Short mmCIF file of C-alpha atoms in Angstrom, two decimals:
data_model
loop_
_atom_site.label_atom_id
_atom_site.label_comp_id
_atom_site.label_asym_id
_atom_site.label_seq_id
_atom_site.Cartn_x
_atom_site.Cartn_y
_atom_site.Cartn_z
CA GLY A 12 0.00 0.00 0.00
CA ALA A 13 0.92 3.65 -0.31
CA VAL A 14 3.28 4.83 2.40
CA VAL A 15 3.89 8.34 3.61
CA SER A 16 6.72 9.06 6.00
CA GLN A 17 7.44 12.07 8.17
CA HIS A 18 10.70 13.16 9.66
CA PRO A 19 11.36 13.73 12.44
CA SER A 20 8.78 11.82 14.40
CA TRP A 21 9.31 14.16 17.32
CA VAL A 22 11.32 17.28 17.98
CA ILE A 23 11.96 19.51 20.97
CA CYS A 24 13.28 23.00 20.32
CA LYS A 25 13.87 26.27 22.08
CA SER A 26 11.55 29.19 21.63
CA GLY A 27 12.61 31.38 18.72
CA THR A 28 14.19 28.67 16.64
CA SER A 29 12.86 27.28 13.37
CA VAL A 30 11.93 23.67 12.80
CA LYS A 31 11.58 21.85 9.50
CA ILE A 32 9.32 18.81 9.11
CA GLU A 33 9.56 16.61 6.04
CA CYS A 34 6.76 14.64 4.44
CA ARG A 35 7.62 12.04 1.80
CA SER A 36 5.54 9.76 -0.35
CA LEU A 37 7.66 6.63 -0.56
CA ASP A 38 6.13 4.59 -3.34
CA PHE A 39 3.97 6.99 -5.28
CA GLN A 40 4.03 10.48 -6.69
CA ALA A 41 1.98 13.11 -4.96
CA THR A 42 0.96 16.24 -6.79
CA THR A 43 -0.87 17.40 -3.71
CA MET A 44 0.07 17.13 -0.06
CA PHE A 45 -1.85 18.39 2.92
CA TRP A 46 -0.61 19.62 6.28
CA TYR A 47 -2.74 19.19 9.38
CA ARG A 48 -2.35 20.18 12.98
CA GLN A 49 -3.85 18.21 15.84
CA PHE A 50 -4.24 19.33 19.42
CA PRO A 51 -4.85 16.79 22.17
CA LYS A 52 -8.38 15.43 22.15
CA GLN A 53 -9.22 17.63 19.18
CA SER A 54 -9.72 16.98 15.53
CA LEU A 55 -7.20 17.39 12.77
CA MET A 56 -7.27 20.92 11.47
CA LEU A 57 -6.23 21.47 7.86
CA MET A 58 -3.50 24.09 7.76
CA ALA A 59 -2.62 24.20 4.09
CA THR A 60 -2.71 22.42 0.77
CA SER A 61 0.63 22.04 -0.93
CA ASN A 62 0.81 21.64 -4.70
CA GLU A 63 4.00 20.54 -6.40
CA GLY A 64 5.69 23.42 -8.14
CA SER A 65 3.35 26.13 -6.90
CA LYS A 66 2.57 28.10 -3.79
CA ALA A 67 0.68 26.47 -0.99
CA THR A 68 -2.91 27.39 -0.26
CA TYR A 69 -3.38 28.26 3.39
CA GLU A 70 -6.56 27.90 5.39
CA GLN A 71 -8.09 30.91 7.02
CA GLY A 72 -6.27 31.87 10.19
CA VAL A 73 -3.02 30.10 9.33
CA GLU A 74 -0.08 32.46 9.04
CA LYS A 75 1.81 31.73 5.84
CA ASP A 76 4.92 33.53 7.08
CA LYS A 77 4.88 31.45 10.21
CA PHE A 78 4.34 28.09 8.56
CA LEU A 79 6.42 27.93 5.41
CA ILE A 80 5.53 25.14 3.02
CA ASN A 81 7.65 23.97 0.14
CA HIS A 82 6.65 21.22 -2.28
CA ALA A 83 9.68 21.03 -4.51
CA SER A 84 9.18 17.54 -5.89
CA LEU A 85 6.46 14.99 -6.44
CA THR A 86 7.56 13.05 -3.37
CA LEU A 87 8.55 15.69 -0.85
CA SER A 88 6.86 18.54 0.96
CA THR A 89 8.33 20.40 3.90
CA LEU A 90 6.73 22.47 6.62
CA THR A 91 8.95 24.93 8.43
CA VAL A 92 7.70 26.43 11.65
CA THR A 93 9.59 29.71 11.88
CA SER A 94 10.46 31.38 15.16
CA ALA A 95 8.62 28.70 17.05
CA HIS A 96 6.88 29.53 20.33
CA PRO A 97 5.32 27.28 22.97
CA GLU A 98 1.87 27.79 21.48
CA ASP A 99 3.13 26.14 18.29
CA SER A 100 3.61 22.90 20.20
CA SER A 101 1.34 20.38 18.55
CA PHE A 102 1.12 17.22 16.51
CA TYR A 103 1.65 17.94 12.81
CA ILE A 104 0.38 15.42 10.29
CA CYS A 105 0.84 15.39 6.55
CA SER A 106 -1.04 13.48 3.90
CA ALA A 107 -0.43 12.94 0.23
CA ARG A 108 -2.70 12.38 -2.71
CA ASP A 109 -1.64 9.79 -5.28
CA ARG A 110 -1.53 11.51 -8.66
CA LYS A 111 -2.40 8.27 -10.44
CA VAL A 112 -5.64 7.75 -8.58
CA THR A 113 -8.52 9.58 -10.14
CA THR A 114 -11.52 8.13 -8.32
CA SER A 115 -13.88 10.54 -6.68
CA THR A 116 -13.38 9.10 -3.23
CA ASP A 117 -10.66 10.50 -1.10
CA THR A 118 -7.32 8.82 -1.51
CA GLN A 119 -5.21 10.71 0.95
CA TYR A 120 -2.48 8.68 2.57
CA PHE A 121 -1.41 9.95 5.94
CA GLY A 122 1.98 10.15 7.55
CA PRO A 123 2.52 9.08 11.16
CA GLY A 124 2.81 12.64 12.40
CA THR A 125 5.49 14.77 14.06
CA ARG A 126 5.24 15.82 17.68
CA LEU A 127 6.67 19.33 18.12
CA THR A 128 7.40 20.63 21.59
CA VAL A 129 8.65 24.19 21.93
CA LEU A 130 10.23 25.06 25.27
CA GLY B 24 -17.21 25.96 8.60
CA GLU B 25 -17.98 22.32 8.97
CA ASP B 26 -18.20 20.71 12.38
CA VAL B 27 -17.83 17.02 13.00
CA GLU B 28 -18.46 15.71 16.49
CA GLN B 29 -17.88 12.35 18.06
CA SER B 30 -17.57 10.98 21.55
CA LEU B 31 -14.00 10.74 22.85
CA PHE B 32 -13.89 7.32 24.45
CA LEU B 33 -15.39 3.86 24.08
CA SER B 34 -14.53 0.78 26.09
CA VAL B 35 -15.71 -2.58 24.82
CA ARG B 36 -15.21 -6.19 25.79
CA GLU B 37 -13.42 -8.45 23.36
CA GLY B 38 -15.93 -10.25 21.17
CA ASP B 39 -18.66 -7.67 21.64
CA SER B 40 -19.74 -5.15 19.03
CA SER B 41 -18.47 -1.58 19.10
CA VAL B 42 -20.54 1.32 17.87
CA ILE B 43 -18.92 4.68 17.27
CA ASN B 44 -21.18 7.62 16.56
CA CYS B 45 -20.55 10.84 14.69
CA THR B 46 -22.59 13.90 13.78
CA TYR B 47 -21.72 16.39 11.10
CA THR B 48 -23.09 19.67 9.84
CA ASP B 49 -22.19 19.91 6.16
CA SER B 50 -24.93 18.20 4.21
CA SER B 51 -23.27 18.76 0.85
CA SER B 52 -20.53 16.16 1.30
CA THR B 53 -20.64 13.42 -1.28
CA TYR B 54 -18.75 10.95 0.85
CA LEU B 55 -18.27 10.36 4.55
CA TYR B 56 -15.31 8.47 5.91
CA TRP B 57 -14.02 6.49 8.82
CA TYR B 58 -10.30 6.48 9.54
CA LYS B 59 -8.33 4.43 12.05
CA GLN B 60 -5.18 5.62 13.77
CA GLU B 61 -3.01 3.18 15.66
CA PRO B 62 -0.25 4.40 18.01
CA GLY B 63 2.69 5.84 16.10
CA ALA B 64 1.02 5.36 12.73
CA GLY B 65 -0.78 7.59 10.28
CA LEU B 66 -4.49 7.63 9.70
CA GLN B 67 -5.67 4.70 7.66
CA LEU B 68 -8.86 4.85 5.63
CA LEU B 69 -11.13 2.12 6.98
CA THR B 70 -14.22 2.63 4.94
CA TYR B 71 -16.40 5.28 3.38
CA ILE B 72 -20.01 5.68 2.39
CA PHE B 73 -21.60 7.55 -0.46
CA SER B 74 -24.05 10.14 0.79
CA ASN B 75 -27.03 8.62 -1.03
CA MET B 76 -26.57 5.30 0.76
CA ASP B 77 -28.06 4.34 4.12
CA MET B 78 -25.79 1.46 4.92
CA LYS B 79 -22.58 -0.13 3.82
CA GLN B 80 -21.15 -3.38 5.08
CA ASP B 81 -17.57 -4.46 4.69
CA GLN B 82 -16.67 -7.66 6.55
CA ARG B 83 -16.84 -6.78 10.27
CA LEU B 84 -17.57 -3.14 9.58
CA THR B 85 -21.03 -1.67 9.10
CA VAL B 86 -21.53 1.99 8.36
CA LEU B 87 -24.94 3.55 8.89
CA LEU B 88 -25.82 6.97 7.55
CA ASN B 89 -28.86 8.99 8.54
CA LYS B 90 -28.63 11.94 6.24
CA LYS B 91 -31.72 13.62 7.64
CA ASP B 92 -30.21 13.71 11.13
CA LYS B 93 -26.63 14.08 9.80
CA HIS B 94 -25.60 11.10 11.85
CA LEU B 95 -22.98 8.55 10.89
CA SER B 96 -22.04 5.44 12.82
CA LEU B 97 -19.47 2.70 12.56
CA ARG B 98 -20.19 -0.72 13.97
CA ILE B 99 -17.36 -3.19 14.47
CA ALA B 100 -18.59 -6.72 14.97
CA ASP B 101 -16.68 -9.20 17.13
CA THR B 102 -14.27 -6.54 18.36
CA GLN B 103 -10.69 -7.75 18.74
CA THR B 104 -7.71 -6.37 20.66
CA GLY B 105 -6.25 -5.25 17.35
CA ASP B 106 -9.20 -2.93 16.96
CA SER B 107 -7.93 -0.77 19.83
CA ALA B 108 -7.17 2.56 18.18
CA ILE B 109 -8.51 6.04 17.61
CA TYR B 110 -11.30 6.23 15.05
CA PHE B 111 -11.96 9.43 13.14
CA CYS B 112 -15.09 10.35 11.31
CA ALA B 113 -14.56 12.74 8.38
CA GLU B 114 -16.51 14.44 5.68
CA GLY B 115 -15.58 16.73 2.86
CA GLU B 116 -15.29 17.43 -0.81
CA ASP B 117 -12.45 17.52 -3.28
CA TYR B 118 -9.94 16.05 -0.89
CA LYS B 119 -10.56 18.72 1.69
CA LEU B 120 -11.65 16.85 4.78
CA SER B 121 -13.10 17.92 8.12
CA PHE B 122 -12.37 15.50 10.93
CA GLY B 123 -13.95 14.78 14.25
CA ALA B 124 -11.78 14.72 17.37
CA GLY B 125 -11.51 10.96 17.26
CA THR B 126 -12.95 8.22 19.46
CA THR B 127 -10.44 6.19 21.42
CA VAL B 128 -11.61 2.60 21.46
CA THR B 129 -10.18 0.38 24.15
CA VAL B 130 -10.81 -3.34 23.93
CA ARG B 131 -10.65 -5.19 27.23
CA ALA B 132 -10.32 -8.92 27.69
#
């Protein structure tokens, strides 16, 4: 089956530093990747949609200068949390859409998530 | 915005049936989904139902949809220890999904 990996699986950083999270589709090409944020006991909140070779589309309320997204290839998207603060601590999950699958049902494949803790 | 709500916890005895309930607000969704998340793993699509269907059965899984009440449920028959996980209900269009907070299912011996 389709596999999506994320790296790192967890990271602890100091306030004010920047953290980069990678999302890779391992055995398929993904024209579109999605970045979600999940708070404890809360649902996944879509942050942005990342399209290969173009700018990401951010959801309302998500600061694009704070959460930089780059989708430079068909298998890799990165999310950089710039000048991280404790309130950015969360679980970040990516998903990828297989470009070969054209059915109308959702075919997002999810990564295992990255736990970010900002001290 | 769309809201999807589900209860947070469910404890069930091994061998019994589990029923996870979900309510949603966006009636325009063509499909509704159930995802499973095991510890340390990504969300895995379990099953989905087309919005013009009332029921879908897939082996041990039965999905019921009451579109009038905007209520979706997932029944797991003969629940096993491997079914312990967090289950997310989701709805959406064009790959843009809205998720519930997830129901943690604990299977006890």
